[in-house]
Amino acid sequence: MAVRALVIVHDHMSTTGHVGERLAERGYALDELLVVPAERYTTPDVDVVFPPPTNYGLILTLGAPWSLTRTTGWMRAELALLRTAHEAGIPVLGVCFGGQALATALGGRTERAPRFELGWSRIEADEPELVGPGPWFQFHGDRWRLPPGARELARNEVASQAFVLGRSLGVQFHPELTPEVLRTWFDQAGAAIPAEVAADPDRLVAELRADLPAVRERARALVDAFLDRVAEV
């Protein structure tokens, strides 16, 4: 029987991508919860009832275009869920905003990064068998401060890039990302963010598409390391 995993999808444009694909291959049935529906994208202060995390064998929380520097009701509810899951020993994998949420839930905090990070980045990896040097795709303007007791696994000049605490792992980059989702993000965000960092959206989508086999393999290796070495399932 498949193990149920709760997937917190914060916005209608994002998907589990390569990460969800590998979790399914490893025997997980993904129960997706969409937090902010498409019609509320510009007014994301929605009411959300999260299921009890103890109903699941794993929690995956994805990225989001919003910021935890000012929390709304659903953000506070998600932080409580992640805290409860971690304290119950349920493995949590947090991606980008999800990693920031995990860090904040466990006693760290989220703050603005010194600059918006968009595009490919190689990272300084202390334990490449857990989190490799990449390159990984970055799309964030915030960063976390580590919670007490966490072990930082990787970083670059902008932000901490990965940490582990108990059976929980947070990463700042986007291992799940597909060209289709990235194209949708750019179409929704418009030209403001790419212009801010002098990035070419078409080039970034093309690079992701061209490197897709390697991107998928890096994501699969990350999920396997999370399950085998951090979650120890």
mmCIF file with all atom_site columns, C-alpha atoms in Angstrom:
data_model
loop_
_atom_site.group_PDB
_atom_site.id
_atom_site.type_symbol
_atom_site.label_atom_id
_atom_site.label_alt_id
_atom_site.label_comp_id
_atom_site.label_asym_id
_atom_site.label_entity_id
_atom_site.label_seq_id
_atom_site.pdbx_PDB_ins_code
_atom_site.Cartn_x
_atom_site.Cartn_y
_atom_site.Cartn_z
_atom_site.occupancy
_atom_site.B_iso_or_equiv
_atom_site.pdbx_formal_charge
_atom_site.auth_seq_id
_atom_site.auth_comp_id
_atom_site.auth_asym_id
_atom_site.auth_atom_id
_atom_site.pdbx_PDB_model_num
ATOM 1   C CA . MET A 1 1   ? 0.000  0.000  0.000   1.00 0.00 ? 1   MET A CA 1
ATOM 2   C CA . ALA A 1 2   ? 1.269  3.467  -0.916  1.00 0.00 ? 2   ALA A CA 1
ATOM 3   C CA . VAL A 1 3   ? 2.208  5.880  1.853   1.00 0.00 ? 3   VAL A CA 1
ATOM 4   C CA . ARG A 1 4   ? 0.170  9.086  1.762   1.00 0.00 ? 4   ARG A CA 1
ATOM 5   C CA . ALA A 1 5   ? 2.068  12.347 1.441   1.00 0.00 ? 5   ALA A CA 1
ATOM 6   C CA . LEU A 1 6   ? 0.503  15.760 1.932   1.00 0.00 ? 6   LEU A CA 1
ATOM 7   C CA . VAL A 1 7   ? 1.646  18.223 -0.736  1.00 0.00 ? 7   VAL A CA 1
ATOM 8   C CA . ILE A 1 8   ? 1.051  21.892 0.057   1.00 0.00 ? 8   ILE A CA 1
ATOM 9   C CA . VAL A 1 9   ? 0.720  23.699 -3.275  1.00 0.00 ? 9   VAL A CA 1
ATOM 10  C CA . HIS A 1 10  ? 0.504  27.405 -2.523  1.00 0.00 ? 10  HIS A CA 1
ATOM 11  C CA . ASP A 1 11  ? -0.521 28.775 -5.922  1.00 0.00 ? 11  ASP A CA 1
ATOM 12  C CA . HIS A 1 12  ? -2.337 27.427 -8.966  1.00 0.00 ? 12  HIS A CA 1
ATOM 13  C CA . MET A 1 13  ? 0.683  27.689 -11.283 1.00 0.00 ? 13  MET A CA 1
ATOM 14  C CA . SER A 1 14  ? 3.075  25.460 -9.384  1.00 0.00 ? 14  SER A CA 1
ATOM 15  C CA . THR A 1 15  ? 3.428  21.679 -9.544  1.00 0.00 ? 15  THR A CA 1
ATOM 16  C CA . THR A 1 16  ? 5.439  19.007 -7.773  1.00 0.00 ? 16  THR A CA 1
ATOM 17  C CA . GLY A 1 17  ? 7.316  18.358 -11.024 1.00 0.00 ? 17  GLY A CA 1
ATOM 18  C CA . HIS A 1 18  ? 10.361 16.131 -10.773 1.00 0.00 ? 18  HIS A CA 1
ATOM 19  C CA . VAL A 1 19  ? 10.110 15.886 -6.990  1.00 0.00 ? 19  VAL A CA 1
ATOM 20  C CA . GLY A 1 20  ? 6.548  14.580 -7.092  1.00 0.00 ? 20  GLY A CA 1
ATOM 21  C CA . GLU A 1 21  ? 7.454  12.204 -9.897  1.00 0.00 ? 21  GLU A CA 1
ATOM 22  C CA . ARG A 1 22  ? 10.234 10.652 -7.817  1.00 0.00 ? 22  ARG A CA 1
ATOM 23  C CA . LEU A 1 23  ? 8.126  10.457 -4.661  1.00 0.00 ? 23  LEU A CA 1
ATOM 24  C CA . ALA A 1 24  ? 5.476  8.566  -6.631  1.00 0.00 ? 24  ALA A CA 1
ATOM 25  C CA . GLU A 1 25  ? 8.133  6.208  -7.944  1.00 0.00 ? 25  GLU A CA 1
ATOM 26  C CA . ARG A 1 26  ? 9.239  5.621  -4.357  1.00 0.00 ? 26  ARG A CA 1
ATOM 27  C CA . GLY A 1 27  ? 5.742  4.546  -3.340  1.00 0.00 ? 27  GLY A CA 1
ATOM 28  C CA . TYR A 1 28  ? 4.026  7.739  -2.146  1.00 0.00 ? 28  TYR A CA 1
ATOM 29  C CA . ALA A 1 29  ? 0.446  8.708  -2.981  1.00 0.00 ? 29  ALA A CA 1
ATOM 30  C CA . LEU A 1 30  ? 0.379  12.505 -3.221  1.00 0.00 ? 30  LEU A CA 1
ATOM 31  C CA . ASP A 1 31  ? -2.608 14.330 -1.710  1.00 0.00 ? 31  ASP A CA 1
ATOM 32  C CA . GLU A 1 32  ? -2.365 17.897 -3.037  1.00 0.00 ? 32  GLU A CA 1
ATOM 33  C CA . LEU A 1 33  ? -3.859 20.823 -1.143  1.00 0.00 ? 33  LEU A CA 1
ATOM 34  C CA . LEU A 1 34  ? -4.118 24.069 -3.129  1.00 0.00 ? 34  LEU A CA 1
ATOM 35  C CA . VAL A 1 35  ? -3.872 26.975 -0.700  1.00 0.00 ? 35  VAL A CA 1
ATOM 36  C CA . VAL A 1 36  ? -4.646 30.011 -2.899  1.00 0.00 ? 36  VAL A CA 1
ATOM 37  C CA . PRO A 1 37  ? -6.952 29.366 -5.876  1.00 0.00 ? 37  PRO A CA 1
ATOM 38  C CA . ALA A 1 38  ? -6.410 31.186 -9.164  1.00 0.00 ? 38  ALA A CA 1
ATOM 39  C CA . GLU A 1 39  ? -9.192 33.704 -8.576  1.00 0.00 ? 39  GLU A CA 1
ATOM 40  C CA . ARG A 1 40  ? -7.570 34.814 -5.294  1.00 0.00 ? 40  ARG A CA 1
ATOM 41  C CA . TYR A 1 41  ? -3.999 35.099 -6.595  1.00 0.00 ? 41  TYR A CA 1
ATOM 42  C CA . THR A 1 42  ? -3.924 38.887 -6.167  1.00 0.00 ? 42  THR A CA 1
ATOM 43  C CA . THR A 1 43  ? -5.810 38.716 -2.853  1.00 0.00 ? 43  THR A CA 1
ATOM 44  C CA . PRO A 1 44  ? -4.245 35.681 -1.177  1.00 0.00 ? 44  PRO A CA 1
ATOM 45  C CA . ASP A 1 45  ? -5.625 36.263 2.319   1.00 0.00 ? 45  ASP A CA 1
ATOM 46  C CA . VAL A 1 46  ? -7.763 33.140 2.112   1.00 0.00 ? 46  VAL A CA 1
ATOM 47  C CA . ASP A 1 47  ? -9.030 30.882 4.882   1.00 0.00 ? 47  ASP A CA 1
ATOM 48  C CA . VAL A 1 48  ? -7.540 27.407 4.713   1.00 0.00 ? 48  VAL A CA 1
ATOM 49  C CA . VAL A 1 49  ? -8.266 24.361 6.825   1.00 0.00 ? 49  VAL A CA 1
ATOM 50  C CA . PHE A 1 50  ? -5.190 22.154 6.799   1.00 0.00 ? 50  PHE A CA 1
ATOM 51  C CA . PRO A 1 51  ? -5.652 18.447 7.522   1.00 0.00 ? 51  PRO A CA 1
ATOM 52  C CA . PRO A 1 52  ? -3.959 16.903 10.546  1.00 0.00 ? 52  PRO A CA 1
ATOM 53  C CA . PRO A 1 53  ? -0.346 16.184 9.567   1.00 0.00 ? 53  PRO A CA 1
ATOM 54  C CA . THR A 1 54  ? -0.481 12.939 11.529  1.00 0.00 ? 54  THR A CA 1
ATOM 55  C CA . ASN A 1 55  ? -2.712 11.548 8.768   1.00 0.00 ? 55  ASN A CA 1
ATOM 56  C CA . TYR A 1 56  ? 0.356  11.411 6.525   1.00 0.00 ? 56  TYR A CA 1
ATOM 57  C CA . GLY A 1 57  ? 3.715  9.735  6.302   1.00 0.00 ? 57  GLY A CA 1
ATOM 58  C CA . LEU A 1 58  ? 5.424  12.728 4.687   1.00 0.00 ? 58  LEU A CA 1
ATOM 59  C CA . ILE A 1 59  ? 4.838  16.447 4.094   1.00 0.00 ? 59  ILE A CA 1
ATOM 60  C CA . LEU A 1 60  ? 6.049  18.326 0.989   1.00 0.00 ? 60  LEU A CA 1
ATOM 61  C CA . THR A 1 61  ? 5.577  22.097 0.974   1.00 0.00 ? 61  THR A CA 1
ATOM 62  C CA . LEU A 1 62  ? 6.358  23.980 -2.240  1.00 0.00 ? 62  LEU A CA 1
ATOM 63  C CA . GLY A 1 63  ? 7.299  27.497 -3.279  1.00 0.00 ? 63  GLY A CA 1
ATOM 64  C CA . ALA A 1 64  ? 5.079  30.574 -3.382  1.00 0.00 ? 64  ALA A CA 1
ATOM 65  C CA . PRO A 1 65  ? 5.217  34.117 -4.744  1.00 0.00 ? 65  PRO A CA 1
ATOM 66  C CA . TRP A 1 66  ? 4.368  35.612 -1.342  1.00 0.00 ? 66  TRP A CA 1
ATOM 67  C CA . SER A 1 67  ? 6.561  36.450 1.634   1.00 0.00 ? 67  SER A CA 1
ATOM 68  C CA . LEU A 1 68  ? 6.695  35.111 5.167   1.00 0.00 ? 68  LEU A CA 1
ATOM 69  C CA . THR A 1 69  ? 8.127  38.405 6.393   1.00 0.00 ? 69  THR A CA 1
ATOM 70  C CA . ARG A 1 70  ? 4.470  39.374 6.959   1.00 0.00 ? 70  ARG A CA 1
ATOM 71  C CA . THR A 1 71  ? 2.398  36.323 7.810   1.00 0.00 ? 71  THR A CA 1
ATOM 72  C CA . THR A 1 72  ? -1.290 35.944 7.031   1.00 0.00 ? 72  THR A CA 1
ATOM 73  C CA . GLY A 1 73  ? -3.757 33.579 8.669   1.00 0.00 ? 73  GLY A CA 1
ATOM 74  C CA . TRP A 1 74  ? -3.062 30.635 6.363   1.00 0.00 ? 74  TRP A CA 1
ATOM 75  C CA . MET A 1 75  ? 0.677  31.145 6.715   1.00 0.00 ? 75  MET A CA 1
ATOM 76  C CA . ARG A 1 76  ? 0.407  30.937 10.490  1.00 0.00 ? 76  ARG A CA 1
ATOM 77  C CA . ALA A 1 77  ? -1.751 27.831 10.136  1.00 0.00 ? 77  ALA A CA 1
ATOM 78  C CA . GLU A 1 78  ? 0.830  26.228 7.850   1.00 0.00 ? 78  GLU A CA 1
ATOM 79  C CA . LEU A 1 79  ? 3.649  27.035 10.263  1.00 0.00 ? 79  LEU A CA 1
ATOM 80  C CA . ALA A 1 80  ? 1.694  25.305 13.020  1.00 0.00 ? 80  ALA A CA 1
ATOM 81  C CA . LEU A 1 81  ? 1.157  22.258 10.786  1.00 0.00 ? 81  LEU A CA 1
ATOM 82  C CA . LEU A 1 82  ? 4.862  22.016 9.946   1.00 0.00 ? 82  LEU A CA 1
ATOM 83  C CA . ARG A 1 83  ? 5.815  22.387 13.597  1.00 0.00 ? 83  ARG A CA 1
ATOM 84  C CA . THR A 1 84  ? 3.382  19.648 14.613  1.00 0.00 ? 84  THR A CA 1
ATOM 85  C CA . ALA A 1 85  ? 4.597  17.342 11.846  1.00 0.00 ? 85  ALA A CA 1
ATOM 86  C CA . HIS A 1 86  ? 8.237  17.829 12.789  1.00 0.00 ? 86  HIS A CA 1
ATOM 87  C CA . GLU A 1 87  ? 7.565  17.270 16.487  1.00 0.00 ? 87  GLU A CA 1
ATOM 88  C CA . ALA A 1 88  ? 5.678  14.079 15.602  1.00 0.00 ? 88  ALA A CA 1
ATOM 89  C CA . GLY A 1 89  ? 8.649  12.799 13.612  1.00 0.00 ? 89  GLY A CA 1
ATOM 90  C CA . ILE A 1 90  ? 6.886  13.092 10.248  1.00 0.00 ? 90  ILE A CA 1
ATOM 91  C CA . PRO A 1 91  ? 9.438  13.864 7.508   1.00 0.00 ? 91  PRO A CA 1
ATOM 92  C CA . VAL A 1 92  ? 9.052  17.324 5.957   1.00 0.00 ? 92  VAL A CA 1
ATOM 93  C CA . LEU A 1 93  ? 10.626 18.515 2.710   1.00 0.00 ? 93  LEU A CA 1
ATOM 94  C CA . GLY A 1 94  ? 10.381 22.278 2.192   1.00 0.00 ? 94  GLY A CA 1
ATOM 95  C CA . VAL A 1 95  ? 11.171 23.856 -1.184  1.00 0.00 ? 95  VAL A CA 1
ATOM 96  C CA . CYS A 1 96  ? 11.985 27.598 -1.503  1.00 0.00 ? 96  CYS A CA 1
ATOM 97  C CA . PHE A 1 97  ? 9.056  29.319 0.303   1.00 0.00 ? 97  PHE A CA 1
ATOM 98  C CA . GLY A 1 98  ? 8.382  25.889 1.819   1.00 0.00 ? 98  GLY A CA 1
ATOM 99  C CA . GLY A 1 99  ? 11.944 25.784 3.130   1.00 0.00 ? 99  GLY A CA 1
ATOM 100 C CA . GLN A 1 100 ? 11.534 29.249 4.603   1.00 0.00 ? 100 GLN A CA 1
ATOM 101 C CA . ALA A 1 101 ? 8.260  28.147 6.191   1.00 0.00 ? 101 ALA A CA 1
ATOM 102 C CA . LEU A 1 102 ? 9.949  25.083 7.665   1.00 0.00 ? 102 LEU A CA 1
ATOM 103 C CA . ALA A 1 103 ? 12.797 27.164 9.096   1.00 0.00 ? 103 ALA A CA 1
ATOM 104 C CA . THR A 1 104 ? 10.369 29.702 10.551  1.00 0.00 ? 104 THR A CA 1
ATOM 105 C CA . ALA A 1 105 ? 8.105  27.016 12.008  1.00 0.00 ? 105 ALA A CA 1
ATOM 106 C CA . LEU A 1 106 ? 11.050 25.425 13.806  1.00 0.00 ? 106 LEU A CA 1
ATOM 107 C CA . GLY A 1 107 ? 12.239 28.619 15.457  1.00 0.00 ? 107 GLY A CA 1
ATOM 108 C CA . GLY A 1 108 ? 14.181 30.421 12.739  1.00 0.00 ? 108 GLY A CA 1
ATOM 109 C CA . ARG A 1 109 ? 12.863 33.329 10.700  1.00 0.00 ? 109 ARG A CA 1
ATOM 110 C CA . THR A 1 110 ? 12.464 34.630 7.179   1.00 0.00 ? 110 THR A CA 1
ATOM 111 C CA . GLU A 1 111 ? 13.949 37.913 5.989   1.00 0.00 ? 111 GLU A CA 1
ATOM 112 C CA . ARG A 1 112 ? 14.567 39.779 2.757   1.00 0.00 ? 112 ARG A CA 1
ATOM 113 C CA . ALA A 1 113 ? 17.652 38.576 0.904   1.00 0.00 ? 113 ALA A CA 1
ATOM 114 C CA . PRO A 1 114 ? 20.282 41.162 -0.075  1.00 0.00 ? 114 PRO A CA 1
ATOM 115 C CA . ARG A 1 115 ? 19.216 40.739 -3.703  1.00 0.00 ? 115 ARG A CA 1
ATOM 116 C CA . PHE A 1 116 ? 16.649 38.818 -5.713  1.00 0.00 ? 116 PHE A CA 1
ATOM 117 C CA . GLU A 1 117 ? 18.108 35.543 -6.941  1.00 0.00 ? 117 GLU A CA 1
ATOM 118 C CA . LEU A 1 118 ? 16.856 34.368 -10.335 1.00 0.00 ? 118 LEU A CA 1
ATOM 119 C CA . GLY A 1 119 ? 18.542 31.802 -12.553 1.00 0.00 ? 119 GLY A CA 1
ATOM 120 C CA . TRP A 1 120 ? 21.133 29.081 -12.236 1.00 0.00 ? 120 TRP A CA 1
ATOM 121 C CA . SER A 1 121 ? 23.442 28.866 -9.247  1.00 0.00 ? 121 SER A CA 1
ATOM 122 C CA . ARG A 1 122 ? 26.077 26.461 -8.066  1.00 0.00 ? 122 ARG A CA 1
ATOM 123 C CA . ILE A 1 123 ? 26.187 26.184 -4.291  1.00 0.00 ? 123 ILE A CA 1
ATOM 124 C CA . GLU A 1 124 ? 28.811 25.334 -1.707  1.00 0.00 ? 124 GLU A CA 1
ATOM 125 C CA . ALA A 1 125 ? 27.730 21.892 -0.527  1.00 0.00 ? 125 ALA A CA 1
ATOM 126 C CA . ASP A 1 126 ? 29.141 20.484 2.720   1.00 0.00 ? 126 ASP A CA 1
ATOM 127 C CA . GLU A 1 127 ? 27.545 17.048 2.246   1.00 0.00 ? 127 GLU A CA 1
ATOM 128 C CA . PRO A 1 128 ? 27.108 16.508 -1.500  1.00 0.00 ? 128 PRO A CA 1
ATOM 129 C CA . GLU A 1 129 ? 25.730 13.038 -0.856  1.00 0.00 ? 129 GLU A CA 1
ATOM 130 C CA . LEU A 1 130 ? 22.714 14.824 0.646   1.00 0.00 ? 130 LEU A CA 1
ATOM 131 C CA . VAL A 1 131 ? 22.528 18.049 -1.366  1.00 0.00 ? 131 VAL A CA 1
ATOM 132 C CA . GLY A 1 132 ? 24.752 18.368 -4.404  1.00 0.00 ? 132 GLY A CA 1
ATOM 133 C CA . PRO A 1 133 ? 26.381 21.556 -5.744  1.00 0.00 ? 133 PRO A CA 1
ATOM 134 C CA . GLY A 1 134 ? 23.943 21.812 -8.659  1.00 0.00 ? 134 GLY A CA 1
ATOM 135 C CA . PRO A 1 135 ? 23.577 23.951 -10.633 1.00 0.00 ? 135 PRO A CA 1
ATOM 136 C CA . TRP A 1 136 ? 20.138 24.589 -9.155  1.00 0.00 ? 136 TRP A CA 1
ATOM 137 C CA . PHE A 1 137 ? 17.496 27.037 -10.311 1.00 0.00 ? 137 PHE A CA 1
ATOM 138 C CA . GLN A 1 138 ? 16.821 29.972 -7.980  1.00 0.00 ? 138 GLN A CA 1
ATOM 139 C CA . PHE A 1 139 ? 13.698 32.162 -7.890  1.00 0.00 ? 139 PHE A CA 1
ATOM 140 C CA . HIS A 1 140 ? 13.427 33.994 -4.557  1.00 0.00 ? 140 HIS A CA 1
ATOM 141 C CA . GLY A 1 141 ? 13.738 37.364 -2.855  1.00 0.00 ? 141 GLY A CA 1
ATOM 142 C CA . ASP A 1 142 ? 13.674 36.125 0.750   1.00 0.00 ? 142 ASP A CA 1
ATOM 143 C CA . ARG A 1 143 ? 15.929 33.835 2.736   1.00 0.00 ? 143 ARG A CA 1
ATOM 144 C CA . TRP A 1 144 ? 15.763 32.010 6.044   1.00 0.00 ? 144 TRP A CA 1
ATOM 145 C CA . ARG A 1 145 ? 17.735 32.309 9.227   1.00 0.00 ? 145 ARG A CA 1
ATOM 146 C CA . LEU A 1 146 ? 18.431 28.825 10.567  1.00 0.00 ? 146 LEU A CA 1
ATOM 147 C CA . PRO A 1 147 ? 16.326 27.461 13.424  1.00 0.00 ? 147 PRO A CA 1
ATOM 148 C CA . PRO A 1 148 ? 18.081 26.345 16.614  1.00 0.00 ? 148 PRO A CA 1
ATOM 149 C CA . GLY A 1 149 ? 19.780 22.987 16.236  1.00 0.00 ? 149 GLY A CA 1
ATOM 150 C CA . ALA A 1 150 ? 19.649 22.932 12.434  1.00 0.00 ? 150 ALA A CA 1
ATOM 151 C CA . ARG A 1 151 ? 22.659 21.814 10.416  1.00 0.00 ? 151 ARG A CA 1
ATOM 152 C CA . GLU A 1 152 ? 23.339 23.905 7.344   1.00 0.00 ? 152 GLU A CA 1
ATOM 153 C CA . LEU A 1 153 ? 24.168 21.730 4.345   1.00 0.00 ? 153 LEU A CA 1
ATOM 154 C CA . ALA A 1 154 ? 24.795 24.310 1.619   1.00 0.00 ? 154 ALA A CA 1
ATOM 155 C CA . ARG A 1 155 ? 24.973 28.026 0.873   1.00 0.00 ? 155 ARG A CA 1
ATOM 156 C CA . ASN A 1 156 ? 25.920 30.599 -1.730  1.00 0.00 ? 156 ASN A CA 1
ATOM 157 C CA . GLU A 1 157 ? 26.761 34.296 -1.506  1.00 0.00 ? 157 GLU A CA 1
ATOM 158 C CA . VAL A 1 158 ? 23.080 35.266 -1.238  1.00 0.00 ? 158 VAL A CA 1
ATOM 159 C CA . ALA A 1 159 ? 21.508 32.796 1.166   1.00 0.00 ? 159 ALA A CA 1
ATOM 160 C CA . SER A 1 160 ? 21.664 29.582 3.088   1.00 0.00 ? 160 SER A CA 1
ATOM 161 C CA . GLN A 1 161 ? 20.621 26.960 0.523   1.00 0.00 ? 161 GLN A CA 1
ATOM 162 C CA . ALA A 1 162 ? 19.860 23.798 2.500   1.00 0.00 ? 162 ALA A CA 1
ATOM 163 C CA . PHE A 1 163 ? 19.482 22.679 6.083   1.00 0.00 ? 163 PHE A CA 1
ATOM 164 C CA . VAL A 1 164 ? 18.473 19.563 7.970   1.00 0.00 ? 164 VAL A CA 1
ATOM 165 C CA . LEU A 1 165 ? 16.888 19.255 11.394  1.00 0.00 ? 165 LEU A CA 1
ATOM 166 C CA . GLY A 1 166 ? 15.725 15.856 12.573  1.00 0.00 ? 166 GLY A CA 1
ATOM 167 C CA . ARG A 1 167 ? 13.798 14.219 9.725   1.00 0.00 ? 167 ARG A CA 1
ATOM 168 C CA . SER A 1 168 ? 13.148 17.561 8.005   1.00 0.00 ? 168 SER A CA 1
ATOM 169 C CA . LEU A 1 169 ? 15.013 19.098 5.057   1.00 0.00 ? 169 LEU A CA 1
ATOM 170 C CA . GLY A 1 170 ? 14.683 22.592 3.628   1.00 0.00 ? 170 GLY A CA 1
ATOM 171 C CA . VAL A 1 171 ? 16.133 23.744 0.311   1.00 0.00 ? 171 VAL A CA 1
ATOM 172 C CA . GLN A 1 172 ? 16.088 27.282 -1.065  1.00 0.00 ? 172 GLN A CA 1
ATOM 173 C CA . PHE A 1 173 ? 16.242 26.357 -4.751  1.00 0.00 ? 173 PHE A CA 1
ATOM 174 C CA . HIS A 1 174 ? 13.702 24.674 -7.043  1.00 0.00 ? 174 HIS A CA 1
ATOM 175 C CA . PRO A 1 175 ? 14.561 21.016 -7.817  1.00 0.00 ? 175 PRO A CA 1
ATOM 176 C CA . GLU A 1 176 ? 10.976 20.375 -8.978  1.00 0.00 ? 176 GLU A CA 1
ATOM 177 C CA . LEU A 1 177 ? 10.901 23.019 -11.700 1.00 0.00 ? 177 LEU A CA 1
ATOM 178 C CA . THR A 1 178 ? 9.825  22.232 -15.269 1.00 0.00 ? 178 THR A CA 1
ATOM 179 C CA . PRO A 1 179 ? 10.061 24.562 -18.304 1.00 0.00 ? 179 PRO A CA 1
ATOM 180 C CA . GLU A 1 180 ? 6.277  24.785 -18.514 1.00 0.00 ? 180 GLU A CA 1
ATOM 181 C CA . VAL A 1 181 ? 5.920  25.966 -14.924 1.00 0.00 ? 181 VAL A CA 1
ATOM 182 C CA . LEU A 1 182 ? 8.781  28.451 -15.253 1.00 0.00 ? 182 LEU A CA 1
ATOM 183 C CA . ARG A 1 183 ? 7.186  29.897 -18.391 1.00 0.00 ? 183 ARG A CA 1
ATOM 184 C CA . THR A 1 184 ? 3.909  30.296 -16.503 1.00 0.00 ? 184 THR A CA 1
ATOM 185 C CA . TRP A 1 185 ? 5.663  32.042 -13.611 1.00 0.00 ? 185 TRP A CA 1
ATOM 186 C CA . PHE A 1 186 ? 7.247  34.535 -15.987 1.00 0.00 ? 186 PHE A CA 1
ATOM 187 C CA . ASP A 1 187 ? 3.970  35.125 -17.805 1.00 0.00 ? 187 ASP A CA 1
ATOM 188 C CA . GLN A 1 188 ? 2.229  35.826 -14.495 1.00 0.00 ? 188 GLN A CA 1
ATOM 189 C CA . ALA A 1 189 ? 4.976  37.979 -12.967 1.00 0.00 ? 189 ALA A CA 1
ATOM 190 C CA . GLY A 1 190 ? 5.589  40.001 -16.135 1.00 0.00 ? 190 GLY A CA 1
ATOM 191 C CA . ALA A 1 191 ? 8.884  41.700 -16.862 1.00 0.00 ? 191 ALA A CA 1
ATOM 192 C CA . ALA A 1 192 ? 9.470  43.366 -13.486 1.00 0.00 ? 192 ALA A CA 1
ATOM 193 C CA . ILE A 1 193 ? 11.512 40.676 -11.737 1.00 0.00 ? 193 ILE A CA 1
ATOM 194 C CA . PRO A 1 194 ? 13.651 39.631 -14.751 1.00 0.00 ? 194 PRO A CA 1
ATOM 195 C CA . ALA A 1 195 ? 14.339 43.294 -15.509 1.00 0.00 ? 195 ALA A CA 1
ATOM 196 C CA . GLU A 1 196 ? 15.389 43.879 -11.900 1.00 0.00 ? 196 GLU A CA 1
ATOM 197 C CA . VAL A 1 197 ? 18.144 41.275 -12.176 1.00 0.00 ? 197 VAL A CA 1
ATOM 198 C CA . ALA A 1 198 ? 18.888 41.722 -15.907 1.00 0.00 ? 198 ALA A CA 1
ATOM 199 C CA . ALA A 1 199 ? 17.661 38.211 -16.758 1.00 0.00 ? 199 ALA A CA 1
ATOM 200 C CA . ASP A 1 200 ? 16.182 37.010 -20.049 1.00 0.00 ? 200 ASP A CA 1
ATOM 201 C CA . PRO A 1 201 ? 13.097 34.855 -19.347 1.00 0.00 ? 201 PRO A CA 1
ATOM 202 C CA . ASP A 1 202 ? 13.149 33.186 -22.763 1.00 0.00 ? 202 ASP A CA 1
ATOM 203 C CA . ARG A 1 203 ? 16.791 32.211 -22.346 1.00 0.00 ? 203 ARG A CA 1
ATOM 204 C CA . LEU A 1 204 ? 16.209 30.801 -18.857 1.00 0.00 ? 204 LEU A CA 1
ATOM 205 C CA . VAL A 1 205 ? 13.262 28.681 -20.022 1.00 0.00 ? 205 VAL A CA 1
ATOM 206 C CA . ALA A 1 206 ? 15.299 27.440 -23.014 1.00 0.00 ? 206 ALA A CA 1
ATOM 207 C CA . GLU A 1 207 ? 18.242 26.542 -20.764 1.00 0.00 ? 207 GLU A CA 1
ATOM 208 C CA . LEU A 1 208 ? 15.981 24.617 -18.414 1.00 0.00 ? 208 LEU A CA 1
ATOM 209 C CA . ARG A 1 209 ? 14.456 22.744 -21.334 1.00 0.00 ? 209 ARG A CA 1
ATOM 210 C CA . ALA A 1 210 ? 17.851 21.928 -22.839 1.00 0.00 ? 210 ALA A CA 1
ATOM 211 C CA . ASP A 1 211 ? 19.220 20.654 -19.515 1.00 0.00 ? 211 ASP A CA 1
ATOM 212 C CA . LEU A 1 212 ? 16.069 18.766 -18.524 1.00 0.00 ? 212 LEU A CA 1
ATOM 213 C CA . PRO A 1 213 ? 17.576 15.248 -18.263 1.00 0.00 ? 213 PRO A CA 1
ATOM 214 C CA . ALA A 1 214 ? 20.281 16.476 -15.878 1.00 0.00 ? 214 ALA A CA 1
ATOM 215 C CA . VAL A 1 215 ? 17.777 18.621 -13.936 1.00 0.00 ? 215 VAL A CA 1
ATOM 216 C CA . ARG A 1 216 ? 15.532 15.593 -13.467 1.00 0.00 ? 216 ARG A CA 1
ATOM 217 C CA . GLU A 1 217 ? 18.417 13.411 -12.290 1.00 0.00 ? 217 GLU A CA 1
ATOM 218 C CA . ARG A 1 218 ? 19.564 15.998 -9.742  1.00 0.00 ? 218 ARG A CA 1
ATOM 219 C CA . ALA A 1 219 ? 16.023 16.200 -8.391  1.00 0.00 ? 219 ALA A CA 1
ATOM 220 C CA . ARG A 1 220 ? 15.726 12.423 -8.181  1.00 0.00 ? 220 ARG A CA 1
ATOM 221 C CA . ALA A 1 221 ? 19.034 12.200 -6.302  1.00 0.00 ? 221 ALA A CA 1
ATOM 222 C CA . LEU A 1 222 ? 17.891 14.873 -3.870  1.00 0.00 ? 222 LEU A CA 1
ATOM 223 C CA . VAL A 1 223 ? 14.598 13.096 -3.153  1.00 0.00 ? 223 VAL A CA 1
ATOM 224 C CA . ASP A 1 224 ? 16.391 9.774  -2.684  1.00 0.00 ? 224 ASP A CA 1
ATOM 225 C CA . ALA A 1 225 ? 18.887 11.360 -0.277  1.00 0.00 ? 225 ALA A CA 1
ATOM 226 C CA . PHE A 1 226 ? 16.031 12.972 1.661   1.00 0.00 ? 226 PHE A CA 1
ATOM 227 C CA . LEU A 1 227 ? 14.138 9.704  1.973   1.00 0.00 ? 227 LEU A CA 1
ATOM 228 C CA . ASP A 1 228 ? 17.108 7.451  2.641   1.00 0.00 ? 228 ASP A CA 1
ATOM 229 C CA . ARG A 1 229 ? 19.403 9.643  4.756   1.00 0.00 ? 229 ARG A CA 1
ATOM 230 C CA . VAL A 1 230 ? 17.203 12.295 6.388   1.00 0.00 ? 230 VAL A CA 1
ATOM 231 C CA . ALA A 1 231 ? 13.743 10.752 6.705   1.00 0.00 ? 231 ALA A CA 1
ATOM 232 C CA . GLU A 1 232 ? 15.289 7.273  6.962   1.00 0.00 ? 232 GLU A CA 1
ATOM 233 C CA . VAL A 1 233 ? 12.165 5.586  5.641   1.00 0.00 ? 233 VAL A CA 1
#
